[in-house]
Amino acid sequence: MKINDYDLKRNSANSITSIFTLLFAFNISAQKKLDSIRNDSTQIRNASLSVKMKDIEQIVITGTRTPKRKTNSAVIVNLINSKTLDQVVATTLSEGLKYQPGLRVETDCQTCNYTQLRINGLQGGYSQILINRRPIFSPLMGLYGMEQIPTNMIDRIEVVRGGVSALYGSSAIGGTVNVITKIPDGNTFNFTNKLQSIKGKTTDHLLTGNASFVNEDRNLGISLFVNNRNRGLYDANSDNFSELPQLKDHTFGTNFFFKPAKNQKLELSFSSINEYRYGGEMVEKPAYLAKQSEERTHHILMGSADYSIALNDNKNSVSFFYGGQKTDRKHYTGIHPDDPAELTAFFANPPYGISKVITHQGGVQINHHFEKFLVGSSVLTAGAEYIHDKVFDEISRYRYEIDQTTKNFGIYLQNDWDITPTLNFLAGFRFDKHNLLARAVFSPRLSLLYKGVENTQFRVGWGTGFRAPQAFDTDLHIAFAGGGVSRIVLSPDLNEERSTSFTSSVNYDKATPHFIAGFTVEAFYTRLKDAFFQFPLGKDEFGAIFEKRNGDEATVKGITIEARANFDYLVQLEGGFTFQKSQFKTPVSTIDGLEPKREFLRTPNHYGYATITYNPTKNWNLSLNGVFTGTMTLAHAAGTETGQNIDEYFQTKSFTDVGFRAGHVFGFPKIKSGIEIFGGIKNIFDSYQKTFDLGKNRDSNFIYGPNLPRTLFVGIRLKSL
């Protein structure tokens, strides 16, 4: 069986159907081929080379919204599969995203540990996280969602760095992360019990389960997952205030597909996330009786539905889609006043709050394959989508309220043109009408791919994007500093932020019967106009107030280098390193009394990762991984009895977080099952922040570096073979 680019293009419109049909067919074909030619050494070498080429030419969706081989896509798409997530012992999405070039996950609160993703140095609000291609990762979910999505829910993650607003609309300036959940692909099961010990002080216990069923005709399938996590509080500096919060997570979900006909496919997904999170003073009392604490209880429901149909011998297709999520949150964020009268008033009306978020997205996408388009062939993609997002967040004691409804209608058009076998031109644009903007926003995008040199692809790209003047994840977080709480308000004159992005890259991969080796070098440049920043307005009786304003211009530029190698599937190496610089054109203020700075805070100029896996036998697997974080500048606020007496800028040291995992599988072929025993160490050298603020008046934003200190783990897994 041969799958060529023409077949893939004809099926590109019917994206989900074509992707998994092709991948399944390719794997079955490759296995049959290897079985039938086992005794012919020449053919074995050729078959081995063919299988290795499959690793290079993986099929991705996110770059063009249609399935395409990575080497044929004018936009670079990086992949993290479930095997990699397992090798680096990632418990959640946030732990897995660190192992991608140009990406950095940071923890931004010492009390609640909310996280954000930086792509090419741009903070979380500039990047869009999709769940099964749907932008239902709401601003509120952006605070804790990356820690709430377990890795056993994930099939793979596709990452596009740089602006893709022409396809995905607002908030896709920095890049897009597409989390694709487990798809039914056979009759399989997997149950895992893992225990982690964090510096011998507290434990993190994880129970997970997965099951998948597909009928004999492969036109009906369902997958299920469950996840239960229980982590205790961790105090790094013995002040009886936590640096890692307590977590109790219960998550479950399902994916379902049905093909009523060969040219039709219906897909449904559903997941439920329930989390309890507490950080602050380590006392067994209600949260409001702790001297300082944050408590959150999340109930999140997410789902999606996709129906696609291919027409005219797969030359045309139409897909209808819907995605939605509902988040209910009860929360507490409080610190005891020192004055007895104020403390009495505090107890009479403690700062509890509620949050409600509902997101709906629906639309249609049409694809048409032109076998002859001027010179060459092309796939024309057109679509329309509507997003409605309602955010309500309130703490009455602080007179804090966000009641925000955003509505965005977008239409997009894209032409993916194969001019010659070695030249591809991708052109597209999108119009967005956002209810917070007076005018529609036009976002064009151009990319060019040239692969006339053997094993090599050259790419250049340009695009524009925007961010609407709305509240994002960090705006919904209330931090502690100076004995009070800090809040962010939006300026009444806030305008949209616009971006222009340029990228250029060279990609090389060489495959032989015994090894694959390659590298990618990418240069990027993004210019932000009317860039958002937080201006210190002053203080009220509860603490500091910051106003989100438009500043002048800002630029982010740099180079990302990737390298990879695989020798006979025995040893595999992969790594990436980014050199960058992020600056405002005009210095901006962070804390009253401190000199304004041009540089982006909390943004290192150097960071990267590396992984090595070694499989000495069929049943043994060993892996070593590392994440490097360079020095960066933070603003550090003073507080009474915290150990920090003045407001100042602080220069961090660099960190190298190294982990190791070893596993052995005991197989039972007669029952097609196996048991894996595994264990290892995270952050072997304990490269972790050494100095934290003390006590209740601490600056909770003064946290940086790896998210975990040295941690030992062991686990057992029962799985199908």
XYZ file of C-alpha atoms in Angstrom:
721
model
C 0.000 0.000 0.000
C 1.362 3.431 -0.887
C 0.122 6.722 0.481
C 1.260 9.627 -1.644
C 0.876 13.381 -1.293
C -1.910 13.417 -3.865
C -3.990 11.014 -1.758
C -3.348 13.094 1.315
C -4.370 16.329 -0.397
C -7.594 14.817 -1.684
C -8.444 13.804 1.849
C -7.184 16.980 3.460
C -10.568 18.582 3.778
C -11.993 15.657 5.683
C -9.260 16.213 8.227
C -9.957 13.920 11.130
C -11.098 11.008 8.980
C -8.086 11.193 6.715
C -5.511 11.587 9.455
C -6.372 8.528 11.452
C -7.303 6.372 8.492
C -3.967 7.138 6.879
C -1.949 6.603 10.032
C -3.664 3.302 10.788
C -3.291 2.099 7.214
C 0.360 3.104 7.122
C 1.180 1.274 10.347
C -0.636 -1.891 9.265
C 1.001 -1.716 5.857
C 4.453 -1.223 7.337
C 4.015 -4.147 9.730
C 2.806 -6.510 6.993
C 5.692 -5.454 4.821
C 8.228 -6.168 7.553
C 6.663 -9.563 8.275
C 6.685 -10.633 4.635
C 10.290 -9.675 3.906
C 11.883 -10.825 7.153
C 14.378 -13.086 5.365
C 15.522 -10.657 2.724
C 18.229 -8.351 4.141
C 18.143 -5.823 1.318
C 14.413 -5.393 1.598
C 14.671 -5.206 5.378
C 17.051 -2.277 5.071
C 14.644 -0.570 2.683
C 11.706 -1.246 4.976
C 13.649 0.120 7.942
C 14.405 3.275 5.995
C 10.719 3.573 5.072
C 9.670 3.326 8.717
C 12.251 5.953 9.720
C 10.977 8.275 7.003
C 7.530 7.914 8.561
C 8.939 9.470 11.755
C 10.124 12.490 9.774
C 6.934 12.859 7.728
C 4.369 12.802 10.516
C 0.956 14.224 9.723
C -0.127 17.422 11.494
C -3.189 19.675 11.397
C -2.528 22.874 13.312
C -0.334 24.698 10.797
C -2.947 24.809 8.021
C -6.190 23.476 9.621
C -5.907 20.550 7.213
C -3.836 17.340 7.533
C -0.388 17.664 6.043
C 2.986 16.023 6.345
C 5.388 18.072 8.457
C 7.951 18.236 5.661
C 5.340 19.546 3.211
C 3.893 22.208 5.514
C 4.921 25.816 4.940
C 4.498 26.346 8.692
C 6.684 24.471 11.176
C 4.608 22.295 13.496
C 6.312 20.579 16.431
C 4.907 17.467 18.058
C 4.880 16.050 21.574
C 3.389 12.559 21.649
C 2.172 10.521 24.603
C 5.365 8.445 24.556
C 7.481 11.562 25.133
C 5.164 12.702 27.925
C 5.692 9.329 29.581
C 9.479 9.425 29.177
C 9.783 12.822 30.880
C 7.333 11.689 33.597
C 4.962 14.574 32.933
C 1.930 14.432 35.200
C 0.106 17.350 33.596
C 0.115 19.406 30.415
C 2.257 22.083 32.085
C 5.060 19.595 32.793
C 5.034 18.272 29.220
C 5.161 21.594 27.372
C 8.622 22.365 28.780
C 10.094 19.858 26.340
C 9.550 21.884 23.206
C 11.833 24.480 21.598
C 10.823 28.087 22.198
C 8.378 27.158 24.976
C 8.731 27.867 28.676
C 6.244 27.149 31.445
C 6.598 29.316 34.540
C 5.009 29.319 37.978
C 3.907 32.828 38.922
C 2.456 32.608 42.425
C 4.133 31.280 45.558
C 0.751 30.609 47.173
C -1.544 29.111 44.525
C 1.131 28.210 41.900
C -0.780 29.412 38.846
C 1.199 28.844 35.665
C 1.490 30.460 32.280
C 3.042 29.426 28.994
C 5.530 31.665 27.212
C 6.134 31.079 23.510
C 9.142 32.904 22.093
C 9.202 35.014 25.257
C 5.640 36.332 25.019
C 3.537 35.755 28.135
C 0.509 33.509 28.404
C -2.123 35.916 27.077
C -0.338 36.006 23.719
C -0.663 32.266 23.107
C -3.766 30.289 22.337
C -4.343 26.830 23.769
C -6.790 24.713 21.787
C -8.523 21.558 22.990
C -9.129 19.329 19.967
C -8.690 22.388 17.726
C -11.281 24.411 19.657
C -10.413 27.678 21.517
C -12.373 26.789 24.661
C -9.440 27.285 27.039
C -10.998 30.352 28.678
C -9.064 33.177 30.413
C -9.978 31.726 33.810
C -8.846 28.242 32.767
C -5.581 29.844 31.681
C -4.639 30.320 35.345
C -4.664 26.669 36.403
C -5.791 24.728 33.331
C -2.346 23.530 32.277
C -2.018 21.839 35.680
C -5.567 20.508 35.563
C -5.238 18.640 32.262
C -3.613 15.256 33.003
C -1.253 13.708 30.475
C -3.208 10.451 30.297
C -5.941 12.549 28.660
C -3.545 13.576 25.855
C -2.773 11.733 22.622
C -0.407 14.362 21.275
C 0.297 18.094 21.339
C 0.913 20.161 18.208
C 2.779 23.446 18.621
C 3.028 26.316 16.141
C 5.344 29.130 17.184
C 4.711 32.630 15.885
C 1.571 34.456 14.838
C -1.258 32.403 13.360
C -4.088 34.864 13.908
C -5.095 34.453 10.266
C -6.378 31.003 11.228
C -7.252 31.196 14.897
C -8.115 34.818 15.610
C -7.354 36.893 18.696
C -4.676 35.775 21.174
C -2.679 33.712 18.674
C 0.140 36.265 18.429
C 2.821 34.221 20.175
C 1.706 30.850 18.905
C -0.819 28.058 19.212
C -0.814 24.841 21.238
C -3.313 22.231 20.056
C -3.989 19.560 22.691
C -5.448 16.490 20.995
C -7.077 14.099 23.432
C -6.941 10.304 23.303
C -8.573 8.969 20.145
C -9.900 5.383 19.975
C -7.344 3.448 17.910
C -7.756 -0.172 19.003
C -8.756 -2.427 21.858
C -6.318 -1.336 24.562
C -6.130 -0.593 28.271
C -3.689 1.031 30.671
C -3.830 1.462 34.457
C -1.087 3.285 36.368
C -0.317 3.877 40.040
C 2.474 6.421 40.672
C 3.798 7.840 43.935
C 6.128 10.843 44.200
C 8.040 11.999 47.277
C 8.887 15.723 47.235
C 12.125 16.209 49.233
C 10.825 13.593 51.679
C 8.404 16.193 53.093
C 5.197 15.460 51.215
C 3.788 13.055 48.629
C 2.010 13.280 45.292
C -0.108 10.202 44.536
C -1.529 9.584 41.064
C -3.966 6.928 39.828
C -4.812 6.864 36.110
C -6.724 4.617 33.766
C -7.304 4.460 30.013
C -9.326 2.116 27.834
C -10.095 2.106 24.127
C -12.412 0.027 21.953
C -12.842 -0.076 18.173
C -15.181 -2.493 16.396
C -14.051 -4.889 13.655
C -15.289 -2.629 10.853
C -13.383 0.275 12.435
C -16.355 2.569 11.957
C -17.160 2.886 15.652
C -14.854 3.565 18.571
C -14.749 4.921 22.088
C -11.961 5.798 24.506
C -12.213 6.510 28.223
C -9.832 8.039 30.730
C -9.874 8.637 34.480
C -7.376 10.439 36.688
C -7.134 10.920 40.434
C -4.392 13.015 42.040
C -3.687 13.866 45.656
C -0.708 16.085 46.549
C 0.123 17.471 49.964
C 1.444 20.899 50.933
C 5.183 21.578 50.647
C 7.056 24.205 52.674
C 10.500 25.010 51.239
C 11.769 27.455 53.887
C 10.188 26.151 57.116
C 8.029 29.233 57.780
C 4.832 27.137 57.862
C 3.613 28.753 54.623
C 3.490 26.546 51.537
C 5.458 26.917 48.308
C 3.533 24.058 46.663
C -0.237 24.001 47.255
C -2.351 21.040 48.193
C -4.084 19.492 45.170
C -7.015 17.099 44.952
C -7.957 16.382 41.334
C -10.629 14.113 39.905
C -10.842 14.023 36.112
C -12.614 11.759 33.644
C -13.694 11.895 30.031
C -14.393 10.129 26.787
C -13.878 10.415 23.041
C -16.219 8.766 20.567
C -16.300 8.415 16.801
C -18.783 6.930 14.363
C -18.557 6.624 10.582
C -22.091 6.223 9.191
C -20.546 5.966 5.716
C -17.051 5.815 4.268
C -17.104 9.531 3.523
C -18.629 10.695 6.812
C -17.419 10.909 10.388
C -18.942 12.089 13.643
C -16.685 12.805 16.619
C -17.730 13.647 20.154
C -15.620 14.421 23.205
C -16.463 15.159 26.816
C -14.389 15.708 29.937
C -14.999 16.699 33.535
C -12.337 18.319 35.726
C -12.797 18.792 39.458
C -9.996 20.301 41.523
C -9.492 21.490 45.072
C -6.421 23.720 45.566
C -5.158 25.278 48.775
C -1.950 27.184 49.533
C -0.755 29.491 52.284
C -0.450 28.999 56.028
C -0.304 25.279 56.757
C -3.051 24.934 59.362
C -6.019 22.581 59.558
C -8.640 25.294 59.735
C -11.087 26.958 57.348
C -9.195 29.104 54.847
C -10.350 32.424 56.339
C -8.764 31.515 59.698
C -5.325 31.091 58.132
C -3.101 34.172 58.365
C -2.689 34.140 54.594
C -4.099 31.660 52.097
C -5.732 30.959 48.767
C -8.377 28.290 48.297
C -10.021 27.306 45.008
C -12.609 24.702 44.084
C -13.063 24.199 40.341
C -15.794 22.303 38.507
C -15.129 22.314 34.756
C -17.049 20.629 31.943
C -15.662 20.599 28.390
C -16.938 19.049 25.202
C -16.834 19.160 21.431
C -18.683 17.769 18.426
C -17.406 17.512 14.857
C -19.186 16.193 11.798
C -17.340 15.977 8.488
C -18.374 14.735 5.088
C -16.262 14.285 1.963
C -17.856 14.867 -1.446
C -17.034 14.576 -5.121
C -14.520 11.754 -4.744
C -12.870 13.527 -1.780
C -12.187 16.703 -3.755
C -14.613 18.666 -1.585
C -15.530 18.390 2.050
C -17.519 20.205 4.685
C -17.105 20.037 8.445
C -19.366 21.444 11.136
C -17.972 21.878 14.622
C -18.847 22.956 18.132
C -16.815 23.329 21.299
C -17.834 24.515 24.721
C -16.848 24.690 28.361
C -18.447 25.680 31.644
C -16.424 26.579 34.730
C -17.812 27.114 38.217
C -15.313 28.212 40.835
C -15.555 29.080 44.501
C -12.503 30.806 45.869
C -10.944 32.561 48.816
C -7.984 34.986 48.718
C -7.189 36.596 52.042
C -4.577 37.911 54.450
C -5.196 38.859 58.074
C -4.800 42.576 58.848
C -2.493 43.471 61.738
C -4.924 45.964 63.285
C -7.391 44.212 65.705
C -10.368 46.322 64.577
C -9.645 45.580 60.928
C -9.255 41.891 61.757
C -12.704 41.860 63.388
C -14.193 43.423 60.244
C -12.292 40.878 58.168
C -13.824 37.943 60.057
C -17.284 39.498 59.693
C -16.922 39.560 55.904
C -14.075 37.304 54.740
C -12.979 37.651 51.095
C -14.717 34.673 49.524
C -15.673 34.891 45.874
C -17.327 33.107 42.990
C -16.449 32.724 39.329
C -18.587 31.553 36.438
C -17.314 31.143 32.895
C -19.172 29.806 29.865
C -17.590 29.513 26.429
C -19.277 28.449 23.190
C -17.658 28.133 19.788
C -19.265 26.905 16.600
C -18.600 27.081 12.910
C -18.175 25.498 9.535
C -15.155 24.802 7.333
C -15.146 24.003 3.618
C -12.183 22.596 1.697
C -11.752 22.124 -2.026
C -8.866 20.430 -3.790
C -7.887 21.890 -7.170
C -5.983 19.269 -9.132
C -4.932 22.061 -11.497
C -4.557 25.573 -10.125
C -2.728 27.869 -12.536
C 0.575 26.064 -12.116
C 0.414 23.021 -9.844
C -2.402 22.136 -7.445
C -3.894 23.633 -4.313
C -6.265 23.172 -1.399
C -8.596 26.108 -0.775
C -9.956 26.380 2.766
C -12.746 28.717 3.833
C -14.512 28.909 7.140
C -16.552 30.903 9.598
C -16.786 30.631 13.367
C -18.433 32.397 16.260
C -17.095 32.490 19.824
C -19.073 33.652 22.839
C -17.250 33.902 26.166
C -18.899 35.033 29.394
C -16.647 35.669 32.417
C -17.895 36.657 35.849
C -15.498 36.872 38.800
C -16.283 38.602 42.086
C -14.925 39.138 45.594
C -17.325 41.545 47.257
C -15.063 42.437 50.199
C -12.396 43.817 47.848
C -15.009 45.521 45.670
C -13.500 43.432 42.908
C -15.645 42.360 39.970
C -15.069 41.339 36.380
C -18.258 40.940 34.376
C -17.072 40.518 30.812
C -18.814 39.156 27.746
C -16.808 38.824 24.564
C -18.240 37.910 21.196
C -16.151 37.330 18.122
C -17.270 36.413 14.627
C -14.489 35.438 12.270
C -14.232 34.365 8.658
C -11.049 33.040 7.094
C -9.778 32.029 3.684
C -6.568 30.174 2.900
C -4.971 28.779 -0.240
C -2.343 26.060 0.186
C -0.688 26.060 -3.234
C 1.832 23.467 -4.407
C 3.335 25.438 -7.280
C 5.886 22.720 -8.040
C 6.949 19.558 -6.189
C 9.593 21.679 -4.428
C 7.764 24.982 -3.919
C 4.705 25.675 -1.766
C 3.018 29.023 -1.154
C 0.537 29.380 1.694
C -1.578 32.541 1.721
C -4.538 33.381 3.897
C -6.418 36.052 5.766
C -9.037 36.401 8.435
C -11.614 39.055 9.332
C -12.646 39.274 12.987
C -15.472 41.381 14.376
C -15.000 41.587 18.125
C -17.694 43.212 20.258
C -15.076 45.241 22.173
C -13.711 46.766 18.969
C -15.401 49.375 16.810
C -14.006 47.982 13.566
C -13.318 44.562 12.134
C -9.708 43.395 12.246
C -8.006 42.130 9.096
C -5.183 39.618 9.679
C -3.253 38.400 6.606
C -0.660 35.630 6.541
C 1.935 34.476 3.975
C 4.358 31.538 4.102
C 6.723 30.062 1.532
C 8.321 26.604 1.561
C 11.201 25.576 -0.702
C 12.555 22.018 -0.620
C 14.654 21.856 -3.773
C 17.699 20.747 -1.770
C 17.669 17.077 -0.769
C 16.489 16.410 2.820
C 16.139 20.154 3.424
C 13.290 22.636 3.711
C 13.628 26.421 3.698
C 10.724 28.470 5.047
C 9.876 32.143 5.406
C 6.697 33.551 6.877
C 4.937 36.809 7.696
C 1.689 37.501 9.474
C -0.254 39.945 11.604
C -2.391 39.461 14.680
C -4.220 41.206 17.486
C -5.296 40.942 21.111
C -8.631 42.392 22.112
C -8.847 44.846 25.056
C -10.201 42.261 27.482
C -9.213 40.503 30.709
C -6.819 37.589 30.277
C -5.565 34.950 32.701
C -3.135 37.114 34.692
C -5.771 39.860 35.029
C -7.963 37.400 36.933
C -5.271 36.577 39.492
C -5.128 38.429 42.792
C -1.604 38.399 44.229
C -0.215 39.105 47.693
C 2.394 41.813 48.307
C 3.316 44.212 51.104
C 0.749 42.824 53.525
C -2.184 43.306 51.135
C -3.578 42.044 47.856
C -2.902 43.448 44.406
C -5.539 43.658 41.696
C -5.551 44.537 38.011
C -8.141 46.787 36.381
C -8.543 47.610 32.703
C -8.069 51.158 31.490
C -11.298 52.615 30.037
C -9.205 53.796 27.077
C -7.636 50.391 26.404
C -7.304 49.623 22.692
C -6.485 46.403 20.914
C -2.877 45.359 20.634
C -1.590 44.652 17.118
C 1.338 42.521 16.031
C 3.487 41.857 12.997
C 5.566 38.678 12.918
C 8.360 37.401 10.683
C 9.974 33.962 10.696
C 12.580 32.211 8.593
C 14.000 28.739 9.047
C 16.018 25.908 7.584
C 15.167 22.306 8.427
C 17.355 19.291 7.611
C 16.672 15.593 8.252
C 18.674 12.657 6.938
C 17.403 9.084 7.230
C 19.428 5.909 6.577
C 18.633 2.273 7.422
C 20.272 2.739 10.845
C 19.817 6.326 11.929
C 17.914 9.578 11.570
C 19.588 12.899 12.281
C 18.514 16.453 11.697
C 18.385 20.028 12.847
C 16.239 23.149 12.567
C 17.353 26.757 12.868
C 14.588 29.359 13.073
C 14.843 33.131 13.400
C 11.801 35.044 14.674
C 10.814 38.676 15.071
C 7.562 40.066 16.482
C 6.682 43.734 16.805
C 3.819 44.746 19.085
C 1.999 48.028 18.614
C 0.135 49.544 21.588
C 1.606 46.774 23.751
C -0.253 46.058 26.996
C 1.501 46.699 30.306
C 0.494 47.071 33.953
C 0.854 50.559 35.401
C 0.994 50.951 39.230
C -1.939 53.226 40.118
C -1.311 53.233 43.852
C -2.945 51.602 46.864
C -6.288 51.440 48.627
C -7.196 49.879 51.973
C -6.787 46.372 50.532
C -3.467 46.748 48.706
C -1.931 47.711 45.375
C -3.904 48.427 42.191
C -2.448 48.071 38.703
C -4.084 49.347 35.531
C -3.647 47.579 32.218
C -2.750 50.233 29.654
C -1.497 50.539 26.117
C 2.165 51.344 25.928
C 4.387 52.137 23.012
C 5.855 49.462 20.799
C 7.597 46.303 21.950
C 9.741 43.811 20.070
C 10.627 40.171 20.607
C 13.370 38.675 18.475
C 15.643 35.680 18.600
C 16.848 32.364 17.235
C 15.760 28.844 18.147
C 18.018 25.881 17.377
C 16.795 22.280 17.418
C 18.740 19.039 16.981
C 17.592 15.415 16.884
C 19.020 11.966 16.248
C 17.850 8.363 16.453
C 20.092 5.316 16.079
C 18.231 2.085 15.256
C 15.489 3.014 17.741
C 18.088 2.145 20.395
C 19.202 5.660 21.323
C 17.268 8.843 20.645
C 18.419 12.401 21.359
C 16.440 15.607 21.043
C 17.046 19.151 22.173
C 16.300 22.787 21.578
C 17.754 26.098 22.702
C 16.459 29.648 22.302
C 18.393 32.916 22.303
C 16.106 35.927 22.442
C 15.586 39.519 23.512
C 12.279 41.121 24.548
C 11.992 44.886 25.037
C 9.523 47.748 25.178
C 10.441 50.717 23.022
C 9.774 53.048 25.949
C 10.579 52.029 29.562
C 7.539 51.018 31.627
C 6.949 51.259 35.381
C 6.379 48.177 37.495
C 6.568 49.381 41.119
C 6.307 52.985 42.308
C 9.758 54.320 43.108
C 11.660 51.897 40.890
C 13.272 53.002 37.662
C 11.159 52.078 34.603
C 12.664 49.317 32.484
C 12.551 48.426 28.812
C 13.150 44.710 29.246
C 10.311 42.239 29.753
C 10.380 40.993 33.343
C 10.359 37.258 34.133
C 11.758 36.603 30.645
C 15.171 34.907 30.342
C 17.197 35.549 27.206
C 18.409 31.935 27.089
C 16.497 28.721 27.741
C 16.249 25.215 26.347
C 15.751 21.509 26.919
C 17.213 18.114 26.007
C 16.040 14.503 26.216
C 17.902 11.216 25.738
C 16.225 7.818 25.639
C 17.973 4.445 25.577
C 16.248 1.098 24.965
C 18.932 -1.582 25.465
C 16.398 -4.411 25.150
C 12.781 -4.786 24.176
C 11.681 -4.624 27.812
C 14.045 -1.998 29.252
C 13.670 1.743 28.723
C 15.862 4.488 30.173
C 15.514 8.235 29.727
C 17.363 11.351 30.827
C 15.902 14.835 30.425
C 16.897 18.369 31.273
C 15.456 21.894 31.171
C 17.703 24.960 31.307
C 16.406 28.375 32.396
C 18.707 31.368 32.061
C 18.924 34.399 34.300
C 16.061 36.904 34.341
C 14.950 40.058 36.119
C 12.013 40.184 38.545
C 10.407 42.965 40.543
C 10.555 42.153 44.270
C 8.188 44.015 46.606
C 9.081 44.699 50.236
C 7.039 43.366 53.135
C 7.097 43.487 56.922
C 8.978 40.528 58.445
C 9.401 38.872 55.051
C 13.162 39.261 54.810
C 12.740 41.846 52.044
C 12.900 45.425 53.308
C 12.971 47.432 50.056
C 11.322 47.311 46.656
C 13.934 46.342 44.092
C 14.708 44.541 40.873
C 16.201 41.101 41.388
C 18.450 39.163 39.020
C 17.950 35.404 39.303
C 20.574 32.758 38.753
C 20.263 30.161 35.999
C 18.749 26.720 36.629
C 19.386 23.276 35.156
C 16.628 20.799 36.028
C 17.723 17.214 35.222
C 15.551 14.115 35.570
C 15.999 10.362 35.092
C 13.537 7.518 34.512
C 14.040 3.756 34.216
C 11.372 1.189 33.437
C 11.082 -2.546 32.789
C 8.140 -4.347 31.192
C 7.250 -7.904 32.154
C 5.266 -9.246 29.225
C 2.576 -11.921 29.206
C 2.059 -12.630 25.478
C -0.610 -15.268 26.011
C -2.980 -12.709 27.483
C -1.559 -9.816 25.425
C -0.779 -7.863 28.588
C 2.211 -6.631 30.517
C 3.272 -5.024 33.768
C 5.755 -2.155 33.806
C 7.699 -1.197 36.909
C 9.307 2.236 36.704
C 10.982 4.828 38.886
C 13.437 7.674 38.929
C 14.259 11.180 40.108
C 13.022 14.590 39.030
C 15.384 17.543 39.473
C 18.312 15.328 40.506
C 20.569 18.221 41.526
C 17.773 20.073 43.365
C 18.134 23.125 41.114
C 15.361 25.059 42.827
C 14.765 28.542 44.197
C 16.671 28.825 47.488
C 15.364 32.117 48.899
C 11.644 32.754 49.358
C 9.896 35.520 51.252
C 8.811 34.591 54.774
C 5.433 34.731 56.467
C 2.054 36.127 55.605
C 3.251 39.447 54.157
C 5.333 37.788 51.442
C 5.396 38.905 47.820
C 3.654 35.909 46.256
C 4.886 36.849 42.770
C 8.490 36.404 43.911
C 8.843 32.866 42.581
C 10.951 31.637 39.692
C 12.836 28.633 38.334
C 11.760 24.942 38.231
C 8.336 24.134 39.632
C 9.514 21.174 41.750
C 12.505 20.516 44.026
C 14.195 17.100 44.003
C 11.454 14.483 43.770
C 11.662 10.677 43.830
C 9.004 8.609 42.078
C 8.037 4.958 41.622
C 5.158 3.444 39.724
C 3.514 0.331 38.372
C 1.504 0.050 35.178
C -0.747 -2.708 33.857
C -1.232 -2.388 30.120
C -2.210 -4.205 26.965
C 0.535 -5.311 24.567
